[in-house]
Short mmCIF file of C-alpha atoms in Angstrom, two decimals:
data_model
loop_
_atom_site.label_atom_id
_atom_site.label_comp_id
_atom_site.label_asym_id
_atom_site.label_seq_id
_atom_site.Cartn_x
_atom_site.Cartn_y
_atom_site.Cartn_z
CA UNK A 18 -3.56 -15.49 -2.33
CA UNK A 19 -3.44 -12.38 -3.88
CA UNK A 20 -0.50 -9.82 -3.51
CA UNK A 21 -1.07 -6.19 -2.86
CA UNK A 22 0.88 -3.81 -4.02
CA UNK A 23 0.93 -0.37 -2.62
CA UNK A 24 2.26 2.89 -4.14
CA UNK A 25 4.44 3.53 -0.36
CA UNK A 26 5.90 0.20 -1.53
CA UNK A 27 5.79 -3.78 -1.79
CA UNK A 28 4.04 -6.06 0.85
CA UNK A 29 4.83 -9.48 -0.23
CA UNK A 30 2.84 -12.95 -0.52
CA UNK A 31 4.02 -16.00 2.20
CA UNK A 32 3.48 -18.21 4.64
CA UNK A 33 3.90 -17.34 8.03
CA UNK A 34 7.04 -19.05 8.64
CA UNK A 35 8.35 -16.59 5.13
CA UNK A 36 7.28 -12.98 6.45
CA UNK A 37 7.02 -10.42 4.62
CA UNK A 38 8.96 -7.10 4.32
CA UNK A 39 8.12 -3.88 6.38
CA UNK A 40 7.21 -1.16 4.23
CA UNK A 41 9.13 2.04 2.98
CA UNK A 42 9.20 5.05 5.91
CA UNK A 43 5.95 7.48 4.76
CA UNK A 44 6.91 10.45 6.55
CA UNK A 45 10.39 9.54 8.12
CA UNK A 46 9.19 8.77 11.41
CA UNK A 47 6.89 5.62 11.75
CA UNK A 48 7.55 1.76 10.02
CA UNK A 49 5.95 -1.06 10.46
CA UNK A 50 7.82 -4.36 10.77
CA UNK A 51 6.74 -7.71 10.81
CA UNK A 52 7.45 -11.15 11.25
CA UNK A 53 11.04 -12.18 10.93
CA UNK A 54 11.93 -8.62 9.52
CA UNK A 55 11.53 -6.96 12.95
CA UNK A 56 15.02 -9.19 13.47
CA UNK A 57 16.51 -7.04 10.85
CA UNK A 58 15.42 -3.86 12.58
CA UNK A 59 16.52 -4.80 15.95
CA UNK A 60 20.24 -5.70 14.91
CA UNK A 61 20.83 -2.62 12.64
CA UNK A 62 19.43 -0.22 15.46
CA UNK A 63 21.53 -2.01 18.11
CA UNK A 64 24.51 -1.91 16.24
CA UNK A 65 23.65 1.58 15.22
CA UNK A 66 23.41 2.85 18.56
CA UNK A 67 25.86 6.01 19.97
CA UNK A 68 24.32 6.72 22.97
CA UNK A 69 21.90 4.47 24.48
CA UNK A 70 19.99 1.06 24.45
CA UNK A 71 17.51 0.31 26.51
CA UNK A 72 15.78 -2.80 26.28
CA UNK A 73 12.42 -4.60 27.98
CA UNK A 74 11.56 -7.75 27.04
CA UNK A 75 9.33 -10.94 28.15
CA UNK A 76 11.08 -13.57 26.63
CA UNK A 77 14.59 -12.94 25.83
CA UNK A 78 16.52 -15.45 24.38
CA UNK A 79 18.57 -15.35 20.74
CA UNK A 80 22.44 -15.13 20.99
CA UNK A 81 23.05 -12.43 17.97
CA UNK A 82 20.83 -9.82 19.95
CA UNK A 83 22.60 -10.54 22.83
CA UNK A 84 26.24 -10.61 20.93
CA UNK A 85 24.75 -6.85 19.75
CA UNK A 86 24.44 -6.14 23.39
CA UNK A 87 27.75 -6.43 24.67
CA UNK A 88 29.38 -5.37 21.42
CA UNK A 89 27.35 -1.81 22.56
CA UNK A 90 28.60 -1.92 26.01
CA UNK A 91 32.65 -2.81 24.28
CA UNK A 92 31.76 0.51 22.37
CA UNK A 93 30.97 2.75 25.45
CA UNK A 94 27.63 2.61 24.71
CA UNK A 95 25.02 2.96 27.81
CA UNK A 96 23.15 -0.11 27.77
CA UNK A 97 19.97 -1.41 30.33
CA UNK A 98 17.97 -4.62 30.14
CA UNK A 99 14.71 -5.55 31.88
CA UNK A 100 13.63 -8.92 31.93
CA UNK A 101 10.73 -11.29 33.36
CA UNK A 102 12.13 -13.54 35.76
CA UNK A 103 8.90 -16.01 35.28
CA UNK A 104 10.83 -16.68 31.61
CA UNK A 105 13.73 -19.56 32.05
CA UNK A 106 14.92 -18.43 28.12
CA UNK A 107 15.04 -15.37 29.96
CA UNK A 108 16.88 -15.97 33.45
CA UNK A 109 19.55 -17.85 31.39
CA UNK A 110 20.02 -14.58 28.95
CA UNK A 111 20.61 -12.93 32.22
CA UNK A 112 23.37 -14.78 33.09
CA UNK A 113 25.28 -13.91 29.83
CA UNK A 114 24.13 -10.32 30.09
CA UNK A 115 26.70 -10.99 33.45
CA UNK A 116 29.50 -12.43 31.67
CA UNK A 117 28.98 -9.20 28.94
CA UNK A 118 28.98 -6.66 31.17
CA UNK A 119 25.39 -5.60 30.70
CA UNK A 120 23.58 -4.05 33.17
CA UNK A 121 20.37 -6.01 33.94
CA UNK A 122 17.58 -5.93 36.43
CA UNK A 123 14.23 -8.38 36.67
CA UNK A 124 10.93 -6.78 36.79
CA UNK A 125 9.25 -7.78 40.44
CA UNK A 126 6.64 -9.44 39.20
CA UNK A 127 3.28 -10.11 41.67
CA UNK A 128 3.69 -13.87 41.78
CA UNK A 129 0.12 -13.38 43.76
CA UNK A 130 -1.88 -12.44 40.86
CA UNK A 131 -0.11 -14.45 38.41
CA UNK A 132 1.39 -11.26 37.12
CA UNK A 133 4.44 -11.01 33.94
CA UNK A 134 6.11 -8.36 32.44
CA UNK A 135 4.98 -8.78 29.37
CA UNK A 136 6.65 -5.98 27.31
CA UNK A 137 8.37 -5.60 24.13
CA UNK A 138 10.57 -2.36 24.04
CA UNK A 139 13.59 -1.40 22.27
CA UNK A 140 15.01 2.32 22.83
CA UNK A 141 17.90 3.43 20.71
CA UNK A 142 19.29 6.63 21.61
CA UNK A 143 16.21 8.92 19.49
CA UNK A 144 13.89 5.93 18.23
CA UNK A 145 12.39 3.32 19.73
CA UNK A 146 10.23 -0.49 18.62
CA UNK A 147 7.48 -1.10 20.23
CA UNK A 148 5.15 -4.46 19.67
CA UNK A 149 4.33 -7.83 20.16
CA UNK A 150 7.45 -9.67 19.09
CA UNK A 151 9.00 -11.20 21.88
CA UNK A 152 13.23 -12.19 21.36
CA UNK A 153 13.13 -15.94 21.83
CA UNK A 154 14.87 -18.27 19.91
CA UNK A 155 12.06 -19.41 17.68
CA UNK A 156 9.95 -16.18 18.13
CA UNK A 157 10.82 -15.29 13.91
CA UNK A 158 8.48 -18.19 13.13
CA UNK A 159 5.87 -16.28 14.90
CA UNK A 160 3.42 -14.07 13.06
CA UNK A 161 4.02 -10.46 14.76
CA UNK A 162 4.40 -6.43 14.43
CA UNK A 163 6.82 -3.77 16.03
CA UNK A 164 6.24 -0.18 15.11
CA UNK A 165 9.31 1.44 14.80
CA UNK A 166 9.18 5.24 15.78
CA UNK A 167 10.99 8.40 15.77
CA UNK A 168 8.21 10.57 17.02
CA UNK A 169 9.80 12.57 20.06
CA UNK A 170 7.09 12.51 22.67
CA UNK A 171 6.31 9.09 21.84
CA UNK A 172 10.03 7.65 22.22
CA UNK A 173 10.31 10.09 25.58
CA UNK A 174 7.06 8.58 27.16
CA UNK A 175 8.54 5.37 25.72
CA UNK A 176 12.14 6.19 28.15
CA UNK A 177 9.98 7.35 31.15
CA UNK A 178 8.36 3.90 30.86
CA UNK A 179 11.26 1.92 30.79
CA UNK A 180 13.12 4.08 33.98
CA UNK A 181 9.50 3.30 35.73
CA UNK A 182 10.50 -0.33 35.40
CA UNK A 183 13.79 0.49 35.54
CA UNK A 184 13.57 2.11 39.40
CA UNK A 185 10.54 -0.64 40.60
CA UNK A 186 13.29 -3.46 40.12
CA UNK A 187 15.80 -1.77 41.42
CA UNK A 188 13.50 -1.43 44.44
CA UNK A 189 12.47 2.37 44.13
CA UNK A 190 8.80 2.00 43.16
CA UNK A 191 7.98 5.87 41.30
CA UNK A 192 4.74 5.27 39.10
CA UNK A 193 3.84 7.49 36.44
CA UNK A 194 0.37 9.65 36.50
CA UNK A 195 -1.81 8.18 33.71
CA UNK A 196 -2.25 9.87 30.43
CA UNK A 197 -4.16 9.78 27.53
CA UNK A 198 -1.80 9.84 24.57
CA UNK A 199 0.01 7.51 21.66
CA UNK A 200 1.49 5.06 24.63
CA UNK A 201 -0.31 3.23 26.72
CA UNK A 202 0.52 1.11 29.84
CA UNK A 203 -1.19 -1.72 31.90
CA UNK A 204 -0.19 -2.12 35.55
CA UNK A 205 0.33 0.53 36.53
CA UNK A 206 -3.01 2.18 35.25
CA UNK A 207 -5.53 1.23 32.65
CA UNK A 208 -4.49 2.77 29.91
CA UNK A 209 -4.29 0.07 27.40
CA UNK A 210 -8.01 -0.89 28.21
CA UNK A 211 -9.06 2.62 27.54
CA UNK A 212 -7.27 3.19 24.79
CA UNK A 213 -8.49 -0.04 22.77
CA UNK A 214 -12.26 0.46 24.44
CA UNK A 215 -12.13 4.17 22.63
CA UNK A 216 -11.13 2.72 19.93
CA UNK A 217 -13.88 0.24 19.51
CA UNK A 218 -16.44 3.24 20.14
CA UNK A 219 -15.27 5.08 17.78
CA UNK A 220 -14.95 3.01 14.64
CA UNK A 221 -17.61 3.68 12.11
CA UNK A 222 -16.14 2.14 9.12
CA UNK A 223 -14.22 -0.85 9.83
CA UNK A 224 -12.53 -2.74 12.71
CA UNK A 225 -9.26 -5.07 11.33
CA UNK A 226 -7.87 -7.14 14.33
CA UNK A 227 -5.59 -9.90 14.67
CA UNK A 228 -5.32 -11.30 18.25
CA UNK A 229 -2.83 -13.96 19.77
CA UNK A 230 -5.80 -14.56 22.64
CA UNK A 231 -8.87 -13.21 22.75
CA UNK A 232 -11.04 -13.37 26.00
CA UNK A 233 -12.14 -10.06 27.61
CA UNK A 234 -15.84 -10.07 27.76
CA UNK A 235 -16.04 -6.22 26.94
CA UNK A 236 -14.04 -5.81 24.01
CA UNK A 237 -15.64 -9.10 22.79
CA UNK A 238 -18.99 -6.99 23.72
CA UNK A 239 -17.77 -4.01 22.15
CA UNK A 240 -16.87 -6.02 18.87
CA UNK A 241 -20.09 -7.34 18.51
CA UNK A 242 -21.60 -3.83 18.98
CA UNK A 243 -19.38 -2.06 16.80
CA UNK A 244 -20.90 -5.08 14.00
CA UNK A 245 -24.32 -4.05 15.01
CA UNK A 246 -23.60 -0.20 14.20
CA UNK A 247 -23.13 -1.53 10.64
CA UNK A 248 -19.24 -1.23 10.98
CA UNK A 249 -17.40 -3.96 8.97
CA UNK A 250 -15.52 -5.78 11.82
CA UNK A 251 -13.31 -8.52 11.09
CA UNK A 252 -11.47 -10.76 13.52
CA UNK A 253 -8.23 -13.10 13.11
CA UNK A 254 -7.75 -15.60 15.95
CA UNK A 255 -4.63 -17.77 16.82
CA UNK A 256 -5.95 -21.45 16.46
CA UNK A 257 -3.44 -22.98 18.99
CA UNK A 258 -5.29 -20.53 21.90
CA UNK A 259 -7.59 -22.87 23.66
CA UNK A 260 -8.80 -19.67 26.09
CA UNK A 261 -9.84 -18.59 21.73
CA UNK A 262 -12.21 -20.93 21.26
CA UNK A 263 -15.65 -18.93 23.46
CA UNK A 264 -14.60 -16.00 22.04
CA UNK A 265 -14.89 -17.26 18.68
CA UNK A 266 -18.28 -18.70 19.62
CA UNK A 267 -19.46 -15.37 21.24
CA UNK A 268 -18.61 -13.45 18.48
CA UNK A 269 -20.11 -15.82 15.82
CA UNK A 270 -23.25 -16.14 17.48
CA UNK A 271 -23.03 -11.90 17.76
CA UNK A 272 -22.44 -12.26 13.80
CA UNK A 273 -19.04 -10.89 13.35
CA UNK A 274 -17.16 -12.04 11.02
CA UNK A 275 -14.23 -14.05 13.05
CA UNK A 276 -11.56 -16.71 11.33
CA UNK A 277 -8.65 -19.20 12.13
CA UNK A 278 -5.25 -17.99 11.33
CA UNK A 279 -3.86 -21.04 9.58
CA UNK A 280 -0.75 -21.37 10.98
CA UNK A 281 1.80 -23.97 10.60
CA UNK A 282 2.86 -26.58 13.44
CA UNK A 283 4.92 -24.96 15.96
CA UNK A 284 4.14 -21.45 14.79
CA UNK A 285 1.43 -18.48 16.41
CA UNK A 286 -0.76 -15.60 15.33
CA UNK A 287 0.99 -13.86 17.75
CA UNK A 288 0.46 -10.25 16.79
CA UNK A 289 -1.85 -8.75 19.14
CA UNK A 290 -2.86 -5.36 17.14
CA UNK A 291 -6.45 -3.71 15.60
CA UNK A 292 -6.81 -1.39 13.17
CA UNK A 293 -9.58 1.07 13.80
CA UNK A 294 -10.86 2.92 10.72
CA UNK A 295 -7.69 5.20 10.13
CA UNK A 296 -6.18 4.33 13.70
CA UNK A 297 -3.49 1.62 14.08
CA UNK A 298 -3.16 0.48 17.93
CA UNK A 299 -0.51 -2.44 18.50
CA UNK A 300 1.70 -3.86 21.31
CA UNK A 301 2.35 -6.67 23.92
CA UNK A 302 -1.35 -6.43 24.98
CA UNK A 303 -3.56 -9.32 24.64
CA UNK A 304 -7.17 -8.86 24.66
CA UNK A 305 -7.47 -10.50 28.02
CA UNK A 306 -8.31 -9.61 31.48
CA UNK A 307 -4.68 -10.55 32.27
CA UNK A 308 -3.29 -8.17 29.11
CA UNK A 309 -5.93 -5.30 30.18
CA UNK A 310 -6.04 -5.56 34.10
CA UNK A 311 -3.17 -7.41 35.11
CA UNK A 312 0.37 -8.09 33.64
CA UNK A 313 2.39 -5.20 33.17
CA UNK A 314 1.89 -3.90 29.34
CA UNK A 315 2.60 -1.69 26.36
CA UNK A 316 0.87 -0.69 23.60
CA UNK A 317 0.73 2.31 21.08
CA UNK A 318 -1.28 4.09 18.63
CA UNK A 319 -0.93 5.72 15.44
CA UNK A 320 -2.72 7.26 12.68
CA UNK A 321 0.44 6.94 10.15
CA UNK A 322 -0.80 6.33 6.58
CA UNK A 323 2.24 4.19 5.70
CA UNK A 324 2.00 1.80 9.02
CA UNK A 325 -1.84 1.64 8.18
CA UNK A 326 -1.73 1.12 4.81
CA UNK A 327 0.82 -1.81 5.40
CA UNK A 328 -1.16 -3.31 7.93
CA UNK A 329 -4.40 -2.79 5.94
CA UNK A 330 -2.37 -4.55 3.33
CA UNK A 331 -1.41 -7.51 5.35
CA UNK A 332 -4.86 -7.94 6.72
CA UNK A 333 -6.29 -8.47 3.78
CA UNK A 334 -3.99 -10.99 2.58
CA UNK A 335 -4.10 -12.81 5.98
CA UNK A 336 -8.16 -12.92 5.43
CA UNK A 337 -8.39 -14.19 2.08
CA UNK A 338 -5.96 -16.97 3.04
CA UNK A 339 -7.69 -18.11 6.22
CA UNK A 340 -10.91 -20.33 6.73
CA UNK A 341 -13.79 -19.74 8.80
#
């Protein structure tokens, strides 16, 4: 494998159980982390925190974050916490979240439609994480991405999310209108769908997507058309993903160019994020009816340079290493 080397900075070689380094900030307000380095970013900005943490998250589950979490609360700090209740790692973080102090409410889930909160979201008083990284205790073997932003309207769309999800549990159901910016929800609205769907339409040079599950029959149709425009679309799928396997097939047949992310035993591709010509759009979101229709979700865009250079960066390095 070869190693890139960018001027904004140093994206290194490894396997996916030795991540690699986020990259230098290009303008002061957008990073991308991955792998086990997003763990880095969520313990300084924790500990860092003055004013307020807010926190969403699927799977919660490692003891330093939630040390961080009541060491925030012993500071004065205003701390909330959203979890699935579907997630046992999860229901058992609650009950230290109790013994800390931390205030804590489970998203009411629709147990009829098989529904999770799926979300990833860290809020630190003025910046915010966003991604696909969930907190369990083995998640840092996981290939993932967080974008880490300080963009105002972002992080305050990011806030009026979380006290959406915030009021439903508590039983005071206030749904936001839908719009058509850098964040984008699933249930409520469709914004994620759109937002990827645009995406797709509007690529004319290349498509760069790694995805944890892969099933939605328009994106896969989308993909294939976007190939038949003569954009250069490249796919990397998450072998341990059963639900992967007609996709693959699909888009093979449809002659994109799809591969196997050769991961270790007891580790995922579990980044679920596409890069779109110059257009970087990442989150919880799997490209599923259940990710696009269903669970509740969060993704967000970005035209960065930095954040796309580092993903274009770690793309290609995750190509050239994986069969087809």
């Amino acid at each position: 494998m070869v190693c890139l080397v960018l001027f904004l900075g140093l994206v290194g070689c490894s396997s996916p159980a030795h991540p690699v380094p986020a990259l230098a900030r290009s303008d002061g307000n957008v990073r991308l982390w991955q792998d086990v380095s997003i763990f880095q970013l969520v313990g300084e900005l924790i500990g860092s925190a003055r004013v307020r943490v807010l926190v969403e998250m699927y799977e919660l589950g490692r003891a330093d974050v939630l040390e961080r979490l009541g060491e925030a609360i012993g500071r004065g700090v205003g701390v909330r916490v959203i979890t699935d209740p579907t997630v046992g790692e999860s229901r058992q973080s609650a009950r230290v979240l109790d013994s800390l102090g931390v205030p804590h409410r489970a998203y009411p889930v629709d147990d009829g439609r098989h529904q999770i909160d799926h979300v990833k979201l860290l809020v630190v008083d003025s910046e915010a994480a966003v991604g696909g990284m969930n907190w369990g205790k083995h998640s840092d073997y996981n290939h993932d991405y967080v974008l880490e932003t300080r963009v105002a309207v972002d992080v305050d769309r990011l806030v009026r999310i979380f006290d959406q999800d915030w009021s439903l549990a508590g039983g005071r159901p206030a749904p936001l209108a839908a719009v058509g910016r850098e964040v984008a929800q699933t249930a409520p609205g469709a914004e994620i769908r759109l937002m990827v769907e645009r995406a797709l339409r509007l690529a004319v040079r290349h498509v760069l997507a790694e995805m944890y599950t892969l099933t939605d029959p328009e994106v896969i149709a989308l993909l294939v058309d976007a190939h038949r425009r003569g954009v250069v679309v490249r796919v990397l799928l998450d072998p341990n993903q059963a639900y992967n396997l007609h996709g693959y097939a699909v888009l093979h047949a449809g002659r994109v160019e799809v591969r196997w992310y050769p991961v270790p035993r007891g580790v995922l591709l579990h980044a679920k994020i596409g890069l779109f010509d110059g257009t970087l759009v990442l989150g919880s979101a799997n490209w599923t009816l259940s990710g696009l229709g269903v669970n509740h979700e969060l993704d967000i865009e970005t035209r960065d340079a930095g954040a796309v250079a580092a993903y274009a960066a770690r793309f290609a390095a995750d190509w050239e290493r994986s069969g087809a």
